[in-house]
CSV table of C-alpha atoms and ligand atoms in Angstrom, one decimal:
chain,number,residue,atom,x,y,z
A,1,MET,CA,126.5,112.0,87.5
A,2,SER,CA,128.9,109.5,89.5
A,3,ASN,CA,130.2,109.9,93.0
A,4,SER,CA,133.8,109.2,91.7
A,5,GLY,CA,136.1,112.2,92.3
A,6,LYS,CA,134.1,113.7,95.4
A,7,PRO,CA,135.3,114.2,98.6
A,8,ALA,CA,135.6,111.4,101.2
A,9,LEU,CA,134.1,112.0,104.8
A,10,GLY,CA,135.6,109.3,107.0
A,11,VAL,CA,132.6,107.8,109.4
A,12,GLY,CA,133.5,106.5,113.1
A,13,MET,CA,130.6,104.4,114.3
A,14,VAL,CA,130.2,103.6,118.2
A,15,GLY,CA,128.2,100.7,118.4
A,16,TYR,CA,127.8,97.5,116.3
A,17,ALA,CA,124.3,96.0,117.2
A,18,PHE,CA,120.7,96.7,115.7
A,19,MET,CA,121.4,100.4,115.3
A,20,GLY,CA,125.1,100.0,114.3
A,21,ARG,CA,123.9,97.3,111.4
A,22,ALA,CA,121.2,99.7,110.3
A,23,HIS,CA,123.6,102.6,110.0
A,24,SER,CA,126.3,100.7,108.4
A,25,GLN,CA,123.9,99.8,105.6
A,26,ALA,CA,122.8,103.5,105.4
A,27,TRP,CA,126.4,104.7,104.9
A,28,ARG,CA,127.3,101.9,102.3
A,29,ASN,CA,123.7,102.7,100.6
A,30,ALA,CA,124.0,106.4,100.5
A,31,ARG,CA,127.0,106.1,98.4
A,32,SER,CA,125.5,103.5,95.9
A,33,TYR,CA,122.1,105.0,95.5
A,34,PHE,CA,122.4,108.7,95.8
A,35,ASP,CA,124.3,111.3,94.1
A,36,VAL,CA,126.2,112.6,97.5
A,37,PRO,CA,128.2,115.8,97.8
A,38,ALA,CA,130.4,113.8,99.9
A,39,VAL,CA,131.3,110.1,99.9
A,40,PRO,CA,131.0,108.4,103.3
A,41,ARG,CA,134.0,106.1,104.1
A,42,LEU,CA,133.4,103.3,106.6
A,43,ALA,CA,136.7,104.2,108.7
A,44,ALA,CA,136.3,102.7,112.1
A,45,VAL,CA,133.9,100.9,114.4
A,46,ALA,CA,134.1,101.2,118.1
A,47,GLY,CA,132.9,98.8,120.4
A,48,ARG,CA,133.9,97.3,124.0
A,49,ASN,CA,133.3,93.6,122.7
A,50,GLN,CA,136.1,93.2,120.2
A,51,ALA,CA,134.8,90.3,118.4
A,52,ALA,CA,131.3,91.7,118.0
A,53,ALA,CA,132.6,95.0,116.6
A,54,GLN,CA,134.9,93.1,114.4
A,55,ASP,CA,132.2,90.9,113.0
A,56,THR,CA,130.0,94.0,112.2
A,57,ALA,CA,133.3,95.2,110.4
A,58,ASP,CA,133.7,92.3,108.6
A,59,ARG,CA,130.2,92.4,107.4
A,60,PHE,CA,129.8,95.8,106.3
A,61,GLY,CA,133.4,96.7,105.3
A,62,TRP,CA,134.4,98.7,108.3
A,63,GLU,CA,138.4,99.6,107.7
A,64,SER,CA,139.2,99.2,111.2
A,65,VAL,CA,138.2,98.3,114.9
A,66,GLU,CA,138.6,100.2,118.2
A,67,THR,CA,137.4,99.1,121.8
A,68,ASP,CA,137.6,102.5,123.3
A,69,TRP,CA,135.3,104.9,121.3
A,70,ARG,CA,138.0,107.6,122.3
A,71,ARG,CA,140.4,106.4,120.0
A,72,LEU,CA,137.9,107.4,117.1
A,73,LEU,CA,138.6,110.9,118.1
A,74,GLU,CA,142.5,110.5,117.7
A,75,HIS,CA,141.8,109.5,113.7
A,76,ASP,CA,142.5,112.5,111.7
A,77,ASP,CA,140.8,110.9,108.7
A,78,ILE,CA,137.5,110.5,110.6
A,79,ASP,CA,135.1,113.6,110.1
A,80,ILE,CA,131.9,112.1,111.5
A,81,ILE,CA,131.1,110.4,114.6
A,82,ASP,CA,128.1,108.2,114.6
A,83,ILE,CA,126.6,107.1,117.9
A,84,CYS,CA,124.6,103.8,117.9
A,85,THR,CA,124.7,103.1,121.6
A,86,PRO,CA,122.5,103.1,124.7
A,87,GLY,CA,120.8,106.4,126.0
A,88,ASP,CA,123.4,106.6,128.9
A,89,THR,CA,126.4,107.0,127.0
A,90,HIS,CA,125.2,109.8,124.4
A,91,ALA,CA,126.2,112.9,126.1
A,92,GLU,CA,129.4,111.9,127.0
A,93,ILE,CA,130.6,110.6,123.4
A,94,ALA,CA,128.7,113.7,121.7
A,95,VAL,CA,130.4,116.4,123.7
A,96,ALA,CA,133.9,114.8,123.5
A,97,ALA,CA,133.4,114.5,119.7
A,98,LEU,CA,132.2,117.9,119.1
A,99,GLU,CA,135.0,119.4,121.2
A,100,ALA,CA,137.2,117.4,118.9
A,101,GLY,CA,135.9,119.0,115.9
A,102,LYS,CA,133.9,115.7,114.6
A,103,HIS,CA,130.4,116.0,113.1
A,104,VAL,CA,128.0,114.1,115.0
A,105,LEU,CA,125.0,112.2,114.4
A,106,CYS,CA,123.2,110.7,117.5
A,107,GLU,CA,120.7,108.1,118.2
A,108,LYS,CA,117.6,108.7,119.8
A,109,PRO,CA,116.2,109.8,122.3
A,110,LEU,CA,119.2,112.4,122.4
A,111,ALA,CA,120.0,111.7,125.9
A,112,ASN,CA,118.7,110.2,129.2
A,113,SER,CA,117.7,113.7,131.0
A,114,VAL,CA,117.2,117.3,130.1
A,115,GLY,CA,120.4,118.2,131.7
A,116,GLU,CA,122.5,115.9,129.5
A,117,ALA,CA,120.4,117.2,126.4
A,118,GLU,CA,121.2,120.9,127.1
A,119,ALA,CA,124.8,119.9,127.6
A,120,MET,CA,124.9,118.4,124.1
A,121,VAL,CA,123.0,121.5,122.6
A,122,ALA,CA,125.6,123.8,124.2
A,123,ALA,CA,128.4,121.6,122.8
A,124,ALA,CA,126.8,121.3,119.3
A,125,GLU,CA,126.3,125.1,119.1
A,126,ALA,CA,129.7,126.0,120.1
A,127,ALA,CA,130.8,123.5,117.7
A,128,ARG,CA,128.6,125.1,114.8
A,129,ALA,CA,130.7,128.2,115.0
A,130,ARG,CA,133.4,126.0,113.9
A,131,GLY,CA,131.5,124.7,111.0
A,132,VAL,CA,130.8,121.3,112.8
A,133,ARG,CA,127.5,120.0,112.4
A,134,SER,CA,125.2,117.7,114.5
A,135,MET,CA,122.0,115.8,114.1
A,136,VAL,CA,119.7,113.4,116.1
A,137,GLY,CA,118.6,110.2,114.6
A,138,PHE,CA,114.8,110.3,114.1
A,139,THR,CA,114.7,108.2,111.0
A,140,TYR,CA,110.9,108.1,110.7
A,141,ARG,CA,111.0,111.4,109.2
A,142,ARG,CA,112.6,110.2,106.2
A,143,VAL,CA,109.9,107.5,105.4
A,144,PRO,CA,108.8,108.9,102.0
A,145,ALA,CA,105.0,108.6,103.0
A,146,ILE,CA,105.8,110.6,106.1
A,147,ALA,CA,107.7,113.2,104.5
A,148,TYR,CA,105.0,113.5,101.7
A,149,ALA,CA,102.4,114.0,104.8
A,150,ARG,CA,104.6,116.9,106.0
A,151,GLN,CA,104.5,118.5,102.3
A,152,LEU,CA,100.6,118.0,102.3
A,153,VAL,CA,100.1,119.9,105.4
A,154,ALA,CA,102.6,122.7,104.6
A,155,GLU,CA,100.5,123.0,101.3
A,156,GLY,CA,97.4,123.4,103.6
A,157,ARG,CA,95.6,120.6,102.2
A,158,LEU,CA,94.0,119.8,105.6
A,159,GLY,CA,93.5,123.2,106.4
A,160,ARG,CA,93.5,123.9,110.4
A,161,ILE,CA,94.7,120.9,112.3
A,162,LEU,CA,92.1,120.0,114.7
A,163,HIS,CA,93.2,116.3,116.0
A,164,VAL,CA,96.5,114.5,116.2
A,165,ARG,CA,96.2,110.7,117.0
A,166,GLY,CA,99.5,109.1,117.7
A,167,ALA,CA,100.4,105.5,118.7
A,168,TYR,CA,103.8,103.6,118.3
A,169,LEU,CA,102.6,99.9,119.1
A,170,GLN,CA,105.0,96.9,119.7
A,171,ASP,CA,104.5,93.5,121.4
A,172,TRP,CA,108.2,92.3,122.1
A,173,LEU,CA,107.8,92.2,125.8
A,174,VAL,CA,104.3,90.7,126.3
A,175,ASP,CA,106.0,87.2,127.5
A,176,PRO,CA,106.9,87.6,131.1
A,177,GLU,CA,110.1,85.4,130.4
A,178,SER,CA,111.6,87.9,128.2
A,179,PRO,CA,114.7,88.7,129.5
A,180,LEU,CA,116.1,91.8,131.5
A,181,THR,CA,117.9,93.8,129.2
A,182,TRP,CA,119.3,97.5,129.1
A,183,ARG,CA,116.2,98.9,127.6
A,184,LEU,CA,114.4,98.0,130.8
A,185,GLN,CA,116.9,99.5,133.1
A,186,LYS,CA,116.4,103.2,133.9
A,187,GLU,CA,120.2,103.9,134.5
A,188,ARG,CA,120.7,102.7,130.7
A,189,ALA,CA,117.8,103.6,128.8
A,190,GLY,CA,116.7,106.5,130.7
A,191,SER,CA,113.0,105.4,130.3
A,192,GLY,CA,111.2,102.4,128.8
A,193,ALA,CA,108.6,102.6,126.0
A,194,LEU,CA,108.1,106.3,126.5
A,195,GLY,CA,111.8,107.5,125.5
A,196,ASP,CA,112.5,104.5,123.1
A,197,ILE,CA,109.1,105.0,120.8
A,198,GLY,CA,107.0,107.6,122.5
A,199,ALA,CA,109.7,109.6,121.4
A,200,HIS,CA,109.4,108.8,117.6
A,201,ILE,CA,105.8,109.2,117.7
A,202,VAL,CA,105.8,112.9,119.4
A,203,ASP,CA,108.7,113.8,117.2
A,204,LEU,CA,106.7,112.5,114.0
A,205,ALA,CA,103.6,114.6,115.3
A,206,GLN,CA,105.5,117.4,115.4
A,207,PHE,CA,107.3,117.0,112.1
A,208,VAL,CA,104.4,116.5,110.2
A,209,THR,CA,102.2,119.3,111.6
A,210,GLY,CA,104.9,121.8,112.0
A,211,GLU,CA,103.4,122.5,115.6
A,212,HIS,CA,104.6,121.5,119.0
A,213,LEU,CA,103.1,120.2,122.1
A,214,THR,CA,102.6,122.8,124.7
A,215,GLY,CA,101.8,120.5,127.7
A,216,VAL,CA,100.7,117.1,128.8
A,217,SER,CA,98.5,115.0,131.1
A,218,ALA,CA,100.2,111.4,131.1
A,219,LEU,CA,100.1,107.9,132.9
A,220,THR,CA,102.5,105.1,132.3
A,221,GLU,CA,102.3,101.6,133.5
A,222,THR,CA,105.1,98.7,134.1
A,223,PHE,CA,103.0,95.3,133.6
A,224,VAL,CA,105.9,93.0,134.4
A,225,ARG,CA,108.0,94.3,137.2
A,226,GLU,CA,110.5,91.6,137.4
A,227,ARG,CA,112.3,89.6,134.5
A,228,PRO,CA,114.9,86.8,134.1
A,229,VAL,CA,118.5,87.8,134.0
A,230,ALA,CA,119.5,85.8,131.0
A,231,ASP,CA,123.1,87.3,130.8
A,232,PRO,CA,124.2,89.5,134.1
A,233,ALA,CA,126.9,91.0,131.3
A,234,SER,CA,124.2,92.6,129.1
A,235,VAL,CA,122.4,94.4,132.2
A,236,GLY,CA,123.5,97.1,134.6
A,237,THR,CA,123.9,96.5,137.8
A,238,GLY,CA,121.1,98.8,139.1
A,239,GLY,CA,118.8,96.7,140.9
A,240,ILE,CA,120.1,93.5,140.5
A,241,SER,CA,122.5,93.5,143.3
A,242,ALA,CA,119.5,94.4,145.6
A,243,ALA,CA,117.5,91.4,144.0
A,244,ALA,CA,120.2,89.2,144.4
A,245,ALA,CA,120.8,90.1,147.8
A,246,GLN,CA,116.9,89.6,148.4
A,247,ASN,CA,116.8,86.3,146.7
A,248,GLY,CA,120.1,85.1,146.9
A,249,SER,CA,120.8,85.0,143.0
A,250,ALA,CA,121.0,87.2,140.0
A,251,THR,CA,118.5,85.1,138.2
A,252,THR,CA,115.8,87.9,138.2
A,253,GLY,CA,115.9,91.6,138.3
A,254,PRO,CA,113.7,94.6,138.5
A,255,VAL,CA,112.3,96.4,135.4
A,256,THR,CA,112.8,100.2,136.5
A,257,VAL,CA,111.2,101.6,133.3
A,258,ASP,CA,107.6,102.0,131.9
A,259,ASP,CA,106.5,99.5,129.6
A,260,ALA,CA,103.7,101.8,128.2
A,261,ALA,CA,102.7,105.5,128.5
A,262,VAL,CA,99.6,107.2,127.3
A,263,LEU,CA,99.5,111.1,126.7
A,264,VAL,CA,96.7,113.7,126.3
A,265,SER,CA,98.2,117.0,124.8
A,266,ARG,CA,97.3,120.1,122.8
A,267,MET,CA,99.6,121.2,119.6
A,268,SER,CA,100.8,124.9,119.5
A,269,GLY,CA,98.0,125.5,116.9
A,270,GLY,CA,95.5,124.5,119.1
A,271,ALA,CA,94.7,120.7,118.2
A,272,LEU,CA,93.7,118.5,120.7
A,273,ALA,CA,96.6,115.3,120.7
A,274,THR,CA,96.7,111.9,122.0
A,275,PHE,CA,99.6,109.7,122.1
A,276,GLU,CA,100.4,106.0,122.9
A,277,ALA,CA,103.7,104.1,123.1
A,278,THR,CA,103.5,100.6,124.4
A,279,ARG,CA,105.4,97.2,124.1
A,280,PHE,CA,102.6,95.1,125.2
A,281,ALA,CA,100.0,95.6,122.1
A,282,ASN,CA,99.9,92.1,121.3
A,283,GLY,CA,99.9,91.5,117.6
A,284,ARG,CA,101.2,94.9,116.9
A,285,LYS,CA,105.2,94.5,115.8
A,286,ASN,CA,105.9,98.2,114.9
A,287,ALA,CA,102.8,99.8,114.4
A,288,ILE,CA,103.7,103.3,114.0
A,289,ARG,CA,100.2,105.1,113.7
A,290,LEU,CA,99.4,108.6,112.8
A,291,GLU,CA,96.3,110.2,112.1
A,292,ILE,CA,95.9,114.1,111.5
A,293,ASN,CA,92.1,115.7,111.2
A,294,GLY,CA,92.1,119.1,109.8
A,295,THR,CA,89.2,121.3,108.6
A,296,ASP,CA,89.6,120.5,105.2
A,297,GLY,CA,91.0,117.0,105.2
A,298,SER,CA,92.7,114.3,107.0
A,299,LEU,CA,95.6,111.8,106.6
A,300,ALA,CA,96.5,108.4,108.2
A,301,PHE,CA,99.8,106.4,108.2
A,302,ASP,CA,100.8,102.9,109.6
A,303,PHE,CA,104.1,102.1,109.7
A,304,GLU,CA,103.4,98.4,109.1
A,305,ASP,CA,102.1,99.5,105.7
A,306,MET,CA,104.9,102.1,105.3
A,307,ASN,CA,104.8,102.9,101.3
A,308,VAL,CA,101.0,104.1,101.7
A,309,LEU,CA,99.4,107.2,103.0
A,310,HIS,CA,95.9,107.6,103.4
A,311,VAL,CA,94.4,110.9,102.4
A,312,PHE,CA,91.1,112.3,102.8
A,313,ASP,CA,89.9,115.4,100.6
A,314,GLY,CA,87.3,117.2,102.6
A,315,ARG,CA,86.6,119.5,99.6
A,316,VAL,CA,85.2,116.6,97.5
A,317,PRO,CA,81.2,116.4,97.4
A,318,SER,CA,80.6,113.7,100.0
A,319,ARG,CA,78.9,111.6,97.1
A,320,ASP,CA,82.5,110.9,96.1
A,321,ALA,CA,84.3,111.5,98.9
A,322,GLY,CA,86.6,108.9,100.7
A,323,PHE,CA,90.0,108.1,101.8
A,324,ALA,CA,92.5,107.9,99.1
A,325,ARG,CA,95.2,104.8,99.2
A,326,VAL,CA,98.2,106.6,97.9
A,327,LEU,CA,101.1,104.5,97.2
A,328,VAL,CA,104.0,106.5,98.0
A,329,THR,CA,106.5,105.2,95.4
A,330,GLU,CA,106.5,107.8,92.8
A,331,SER,CA,109.6,109.7,91.5
A,332,THR,CA,107.9,112.7,92.6
A,333,HIS,CA,107.5,111.6,96.3
A,334,PRO,CA,110.3,112.3,98.6
A,335,TYR,CA,113.6,110.4,98.3
A,336,VAL,CA,111.9,107.6,96.0
A,337,ALA,CA,113.5,108.8,92.5
A,338,SER,CA,116.8,107.3,93.8
A,339,TRP,CA,115.4,103.9,94.4
A,340,TRP,CA,113.3,101.8,92.2
A,341,PRO,CA,110.1,102.4,90.0
A,342,PRO,CA,106.7,102.9,91.2
A,343,GLY,CA,105.2,100.2,93.3
A,344,HIS,CA,108.6,98.8,94.2
A,345,VAL,CA,108.0,99.2,97.7
A,346,LEU,CA,110.7,100.7,100.2
A,347,GLY,CA,111.5,99.3,103.7
A,348,TYR,CA,112.5,100.1,107.4
A,349,GLU,CA,116.2,100.4,106.3
A,350,HIS,CA,115.8,103.1,103.8
A,351,GLY,CA,115.0,105.9,106.4
A,352,PHE,CA,118.3,105.3,107.5
A,353,THR,CA,119.9,105.7,104.2
A,354,HIS,CA,118.1,109.0,103.6
A,355,GLN,CA,119.1,110.4,107.0
A,356,ALA,CA,122.9,109.7,106.0
A,357,VAL,CA,122.1,111.3,102.7
A,358,ASP,CA,120.7,114.2,104.4
A,359,LEU,CA,123.5,114.6,106.9
A,360,LEU,CA,126.2,114.5,104.3
A,361,THR,CA,124.3,117.2,102.0
A,362,ALA,CA,124.2,119.3,104.9
A,363,ILE,CA,127.9,119.3,106.1
A,364,ALA,CA,129.0,119.8,102.5
A,365,GLU,CA,126.6,122.6,102.0
A,366,GLY,CA,127.5,124.2,105.3
A,367,ALA,CA,123.8,123.9,106.7
A,368,ASP,CA,122.4,122.9,110.0
A,369,PRO,CA,120.9,119.3,109.5
A,370,ARG,CA,117.5,118.6,110.9
A,371,PRO,CA,116.3,117.1,113.3
A,372,SER,CA,119.1,119.2,115.2
A,373,PHE,CA,120.4,118.5,119.1
A,374,SER,CA,117.8,121.2,119.9
A,375,ASP,CA,115.1,119.5,118.5
A,376,GLY,CA,116.2,116.4,120.2
A,377,LEU,CA,116.4,118.7,123.5
A,378,GLN,CA,112.7,119.6,122.8
A,379,VAL,CA,111.5,115.9,122.7
A,380,GLN,CA,113.5,115.3,125.9
A,381,ARG,CA,111.4,118.1,127.7
A,382,ILE,CA,108.4,116.4,126.7
A,383,LEU,CA,109.7,113.1,127.8
A,384,SER,CA,110.5,115.1,131.2
A,385,ALA,CA,107.0,116.8,131.2
A,386,VAL,CA,105.4,113.5,130.9
A,387,GLU,CA,107.5,112.0,133.8
A,388,THR,CA,106.3,115.1,136.0
A,389,SER,CA,102.7,114.5,135.1
A,390,VAL,CA,103.1,110.9,136.1
A,391,GLU,CA,104.3,111.8,139.4
A,392,ARG,CA,101.1,113.7,139.9
A,393,GLU,CA,99.1,110.8,138.7
A,394,GLY,CA,98.4,112.3,135.2
A,395,SER,CA,96.5,115.2,137.0
A,396,TRP,CA,94.4,112.4,137.5
A,397,THR,CA,90.5,112.7,138.8
A,398,PRO,CA,89.5,109.4,140.3
A,399,ILE,CA,85.8,108.5,139.3
A,400,ASP,CA,83.7,107.9,142.2
A,401,GLY,CA,83.3,104.2,143.0
A,402,ALA,CA,85.7,103.0,140.3
A,403,HIS,CA,88.4,100.7,141.7
A,404,ALA,CA,91.6,100.3,140.1
A,405,THR,CA,92.6,96.8,139.8
A,406,SER,CA,96.6,95.8,139.3
A,407,SER,CA,97.5,95.5,135.8
A,408,ALA,CA,100.9,94.0,136.7
A,409,MET,CA,101.6,90.7,135.3
A,410,SER,CA,104.0,89.4,138.0
B,501,SOE,C1,112.8,99.1,119.9
B,501,SOE,O1,112.0,99.8,120.4
B,501,SOE,C2,113.1,99.8,118.4
B,501,SOE,O2,114.4,99.2,118.2
B,501,SOE,C3,113.3,101.2,118.6
B,501,SOE,O3,114.6,101.6,119.4
B,501,SOE,C4,114.0,101.8,117.4
B,501,SOE,O4,114.0,103.3,117.4
B,501,SOE,C5,112.8,101.5,116.5
B,501,SOE,O5,113.1,102.0,115.2
B,501,SOE,C6,112.2,100.3,116.3
B,501,SOE,O6,112.0,99.5,117.5
């Protein structure tokens, strides 16, 4: 069955950098590799930097460029607004787009605060009554091995879940000379590793287990508290002016978010859970690790080997038992049938294509896409609870005689 003759849905994308390019490829691949109920048309990309937005438009085939995202809402041939910008702009763009009757796909985390997320959910629910759909972009749910893991848990193959162990490990900030960017400023990003990658690992744990976090005790750390400002235009003014006033130049600025977060939690089914999110795990590049232990078995996943799920069946006699290394590339595995034969592995970008396909399908079927803005709000509430716990020092009980040494590197 080809996609010719299918209705088209015009897409207007806000943002053009890393996420903008991942989403651009996804809209193109969705129509090329999947039988979609509606064909995405790359109508317009919006960005304040006209040259950069034009470069993305030229590379991916966006039909037009706007330097003000509000203009996208005036295009009658744009049905979907795809938000690929830093978190401080998500709420304003999403609410305006929903009120204009546009479906919305918004990158994660949904917002920079619970209040913003609640406003987005209210707008999404009002728009839903008019058949307008919304989704938040936790794309790792759409890695075939993760979707397969969720199937195994839902089938009861692990029994009752006892432990959830999640970690999202990167190391791109280990160098103290790595410059200050918007991701390191609270007023732009909302938080650091916690919201950027901690949100992913918490969402994945909830998605795979079908359970949710009920409470948390947490600690965060900022290892490098001052960084070079490579391009003052690329960072907000928060703190820079104070630093500039203090040292007479804008060559460095303060890091106002966490570099790493560790969480202890309990899942709604009673399982104990631990989570870690860091940008300082030297040698780990994008290691999203999830291990789930149940009464009848376990599973283990590492995104740096993303086509594999390790599955332990506790019902096999111990003489023959062990983790099976399942290569998740069979046509019977989620999403894989539209790609390649077994063993021809997929990559980071394929989750974005699966996300686009699922959104197009939900819109065409008049269904509510998942994860919804309400799912995004629930993650935002977890992030907020972490920050509250951190303010209470994680309900920390000092060990007699132990003295903390500063871990800050500058
Ligand atoms: C940076 O940590 C980042 O780009 C995240 O923002 C993305 O969500 C993740 O997919 C890759 O790493």
